[in-house]
GROMACS .gro file of C-alpha atoms in nm:
model
  193
    1MET     CA    1   9.598  10.883  14.311
    2VAL     CA    2   9.278  10.988  14.184
    3ILE     CA    3   9.089  10.759  13.960
    4HIS     CA    4   8.865  10.983  13.725
    5GLN     CA    5   8.539  10.801  13.645
    6GLN     CA    6   8.459  10.786  13.308
    7HIS     CA    7   8.115  10.875  13.208
    8THR     CA    8   7.920  10.718  12.922
    9PRO     CA    9   7.665  10.840  12.711
   10ILE     CA   10   7.312  10.763  12.755
   11THR     CA   11   7.241  10.577  12.434
   12LEU     CA   12   6.886  10.597  12.280
   13VAL     CA   13   6.851  10.213  12.437
   14GLN     CA   14   6.861  10.356  12.788
   15GLN     CA   15   6.649  10.647  12.695
   16LYS     CA   16   6.385  10.424  12.565
   17THR     CA   17   6.393  10.198  12.886
   18LYS     CA   18   6.402  10.442  13.109
   19LYS     CA   19   6.071  10.615  12.893
   20ASP     CA   20   5.921  10.288  12.896
   21ARG     CA   21   5.982  10.220  13.269
   22ARG     CA   22   5.813  10.565  13.356
   23GLN     CA   23   5.524  10.486  13.102
   24ALA     CA   24   5.457  10.143  13.291
   25LEU     CA   25   5.492  10.256  13.622
   26SER     CA   26   5.205  10.524  13.484
   27ILE     CA   27   4.989  10.254  13.379
   28ARG     CA   28   5.008  10.048  13.676
   29TYR     CA   29   4.893  10.360  13.837
   30ARG     CA   30   4.631  10.419  13.633
   31VAL     CA   31   4.519  10.109  13.677
   32VAL     CA   32   4.501  10.105  14.034
   33ALA     CA   33   4.324  10.439  14.031
   34SER     CA   34   4.071  10.268  13.804
   35ILE     CA   35   4.029   9.963  14.022
   36LEU     CA   36   3.951  10.213  14.353
   37LEU     CA   37   3.752  10.445  14.190
   38MET     CA   38   3.551  10.119  14.020
   39LEU     CA   39   3.511   9.984  14.409
   40ALA     CA   40   3.397  10.338  14.535
   41GLY     CA   41   3.172  10.372  14.241
   42LYS     CA   42   3.004  10.005  14.356
   43GLY     CA   43   3.038  10.101  14.721
   44VAL     CA   44   2.796  10.399  14.669
   45THR     CA   45   2.618  10.200  14.437
   46ILE     CA   46   2.522   9.883  14.670
   47ALA     CA   47   2.517  10.144  14.995
   48THR     CA   48   2.243  10.337  14.770
   49PRO     CA   49   1.942  10.113  14.852
   50PHE     CA   50   1.999  10.089  15.256
   51LEU     CA   51   1.950  10.514  15.188
   52PHE     CA   52   1.647  10.428  15.031
   53LYS     CA   53   1.491  10.199  15.283
   54MET     CA   54   1.631  10.459  15.573
   55LEU     CA   55   1.445  10.722  15.366
   56VAL     CA   56   1.149  10.498  15.320
   57ASP     CA   57   1.103  10.363  15.677
   58ILE     CA   58   1.162  10.693  15.867
   59VAL     CA   59   0.904  10.915  15.611
   60PRO     CA   60   0.566  10.740  15.827
   61SER     CA   61   0.720  10.908  16.188
   62TYR     CA   62   0.765  11.246  16.020
   63ALA     CA   63   0.423  11.244  15.863
   64GLU     CA   64   0.290  11.112  16.197
   65GLY     CA   65   0.460  11.397  16.376
   66VAL     CA   66   0.565  11.147  16.617
   67ALA     CA   67   0.924  11.247  16.533
   68THR     CA   68   1.169  11.484  16.711
   69SER     CA   69   1.272  11.779  16.636
   70THR     CA   70   1.657  11.635  16.573
   71VAL     CA   71   1.470  11.361  16.349
   72LYS     CA   72   1.252  11.605  16.181
   73SER     CA   73   1.572  11.724  15.897
   74LEU     CA   74   1.657  11.352  15.882
   75PRO     CA   75   1.421  11.295  15.548
   76ILE     CA   76   1.573  11.573  15.382
   77LEU     CA   77   1.941  11.485  15.462
   78LEU     CA   78   1.854  11.115  15.381
   79LEU     CA   79   1.693  11.261  14.997
   80LEU     CA   80   1.995  11.461  14.972
   81ALA     CA   81   2.226  11.122  15.044
   82TYR     CA   82   2.040  10.939  14.803
   83GLY     CA   83   2.093  11.206  14.513
   84THR     CA   84   2.478  11.233  14.590
   85CYS     CA   85   2.515  10.836  14.608
   86ARG     CA   86   2.320  10.806  14.259
   87SER     CA   87   2.550  11.118  14.128
   88LEU     CA   88   2.880  10.940  14.257
   89SER     CA   89   2.790  10.625  14.133
   90SER     CA   90   2.783  10.796  13.773
   91LEU     CA   91   3.060  10.978  13.838
   92PHE     CA   92   3.290  10.734  13.956
   93ARG     CA   93   3.166  10.517  13.697
   94GLU     CA   94   3.269  10.799  13.393
   95MET     CA   95   3.642  10.908  13.598
   96THR     CA   96   3.729  10.513  13.549
   97ASN     CA   97   3.630  10.530  13.171
   98ALA     CA   98   3.827  10.846  13.142
   99ILE     CA   99   4.156  10.660  13.369
  100PHE     CA  100   4.132  10.373  13.189
  101ALA     CA  101   4.106  10.435  12.861
  102HIS     CA  102   4.467  10.592  12.856
  103VAL     CA  103   4.545  10.233  12.941
  104ALA     CA  104   4.336  10.054  12.705
  105GLN     CA  105   4.475  10.299  12.404
  106SER     CA  106   4.871  10.169  12.533
  107ALA     CA  107   4.785   9.808  12.516
  108ILE     CA  108   4.674   9.845  12.164
  109ARG     CA  109   4.943  10.133  12.042
  110ARG     CA  110   5.161   9.833  12.152
  111PHE     CA  111   5.006   9.580  12.015
  112GLY     CA  112   4.985   9.781  11.681
  113ARG     CA  113   5.367   9.836  11.717
  114SER     CA  114   5.495   9.497  11.804
  115THR     CA  115   5.264   9.366  11.472
  116PHE     CA  116   5.346   9.672  11.250
  117ASP     CA  117   5.740   9.581  11.321
  118HIS     CA  118   5.650   9.212  11.309
  119VAL     CA  119   5.519   9.255  10.950
  120HIS     CA  120   5.805   9.485  10.816
  121SER     CA  121   6.086   9.261  10.969
  122LEU     CA  122   5.963   8.960  10.722
  123ASP     CA  123   6.118   8.940  10.377
  124LEU     CA  124   5.997   9.061  10.050
  125GLN     CA  125   5.875   8.730   9.910
  126TYR     CA  126   5.668   8.704  10.166
  127HIS     CA  127   5.485   9.049  10.027
  128LEU     CA  128   5.461   8.959   9.714
  129ASN     CA  129   5.304   8.649   9.759
  130ARG     CA  130   5.061   8.775  10.018
  131ASN     CA  131   4.762   9.070   9.997
  132THR     CA  132   4.922   9.252  10.293
  133GLY     CA  133   4.634   9.541  10.238
  134ALA     CA  134   4.406   9.350  10.396
  135LEU     CA  135   4.678   9.305  10.689
  136GLY     CA  136   4.568   9.623  10.767
  137ARG     CA  137   4.224   9.606  10.819
  138VAL     CA  138   4.272   9.259  11.044
  139LEU     CA  139   4.510   9.474  11.212
  140GLU     CA  140   4.243   9.721  11.292
  141ARG     CA  141   3.988   9.458  11.411
  142GLY     CA  142   4.219   9.334  11.647
  143SER     CA  143   4.276   9.674  11.771
  144ARG     CA  144   3.941   9.735  11.901
  145SER     CA  145   3.882   9.331  11.991
  146ILE     CA  146   4.195   9.434  12.251
  147SER     CA  147   3.990   9.753  12.358
  148PHE     CA  148   3.631   9.558  12.366
  149ALA     CA  149   3.828   9.294  12.551
  150LEU     CA  150   3.975   9.505  12.827
  151ASN     CA  151   3.661   9.691  12.896
  152ALA     CA  152   3.432   9.392  12.934
  153LEU     CA  153   3.628   9.224  13.144
  154VAL     CA  154   3.744   9.528  13.372
  155PHE     CA  155   3.476   9.726  13.399
  156ASN     CA  156   3.167   9.501  13.347
  157THR     CA  157   3.236   9.121  13.408
  158ILE     CA  158   3.490   9.146  13.691
  159PRO     CA  159   3.286   9.427  13.892
  160THR     CA  160   2.985   9.266  13.804
  161LEU     CA  161   3.048   8.942  13.937
  162LEU     CA  162   3.190   9.145  14.262
  163GLU     CA  163   2.804   9.355  14.314
  164VAL     CA  164   2.648   9.018  14.290
  165SER     CA  165   2.875   8.861  14.572
  166ILE     CA  166   2.847   9.158  14.814
  167VAL     CA  167   2.460   9.166  14.742
  168MET     CA  168   2.423   8.783  14.813
  169GLY     CA  169   2.669   8.829  15.125
  170ILE     CA  170   2.418   9.108  15.262
  171MET     CA  171   2.138   8.890  15.176
  172PHE     CA  172   2.252   8.596  15.318
  173ARG     CA  173   2.316   8.775  15.663
  174LYS     CA  174   1.996   8.937  15.690
  175PHE     CA  175   1.783   8.704  15.582
  176GLY     CA  176   1.918   8.392  15.528
  177VAL     CA  177   2.054   8.114  15.309
  178TRP     CA  178   1.795   8.100  15.077
  179GLU     CA  179   1.733   8.460  14.946
  180ALA     CA  180   2.129   8.433  14.853
  181VAL     CA  181   2.035   8.112  14.660
  182THR     CA  182   1.741   8.323  14.498
  183VAL     CA  183   1.973   8.558  14.423
  184ALA     CA  184   2.263   8.350  14.236
  185MET     CA  185   1.993   8.195  14.045
  186THR     CA  186   1.799   8.477  13.953
  187MET     CA  187   2.163   8.605  13.845
  188GLU     CA  188   2.189   8.303  13.661
  189VAL     CA  189   1.876   8.309  13.491
  190ALA     CA  190   1.938   8.645  13.353
  191THR     CA  191   2.257   8.569  13.203
  192THR     CA  192   2.175   8.268  13.035
  193LEU     CA  193   1.882   8.479  12.830
   0.00000   0.00000   0.00000
């Protein structure tokens, strides 16, 4: 006895959920990629002063002629590495913004669509009694606020806290607790002004 499996056509709702799942997965990948790029940029930013320190430390031995033949090319290599780190820091920051722009626009689009659907689901009496034209301006301001909050939180506040924490850790390890406290207090004073 052969049982024929009945194939049900894919409904519009199922297609929408598959599309939503693909879009959610794409957004997750973009968020992870932008966070990894942001962390790479912060790592390069933190490494840049160390390259500059090594460059400054090696130049006197190069100028005095004490350097061996293998070390003679080191200042040039350090200078190139320093310039590359500065450029990579900017590149990572721009790539992070470019990748995360899609995520921010998607969040704004979802917010606007859900608000639009909600407003249109209200009864006619609500629209007749209210000034619904002003509602569009409020929605636009809300959308811009979401974009600003996402960018400020994800790419300014959190990375700055991470960078300050790493610098404080480096200062604590190399110089002791009082230099780390000095960095923390300096950052506190700078943020309150």
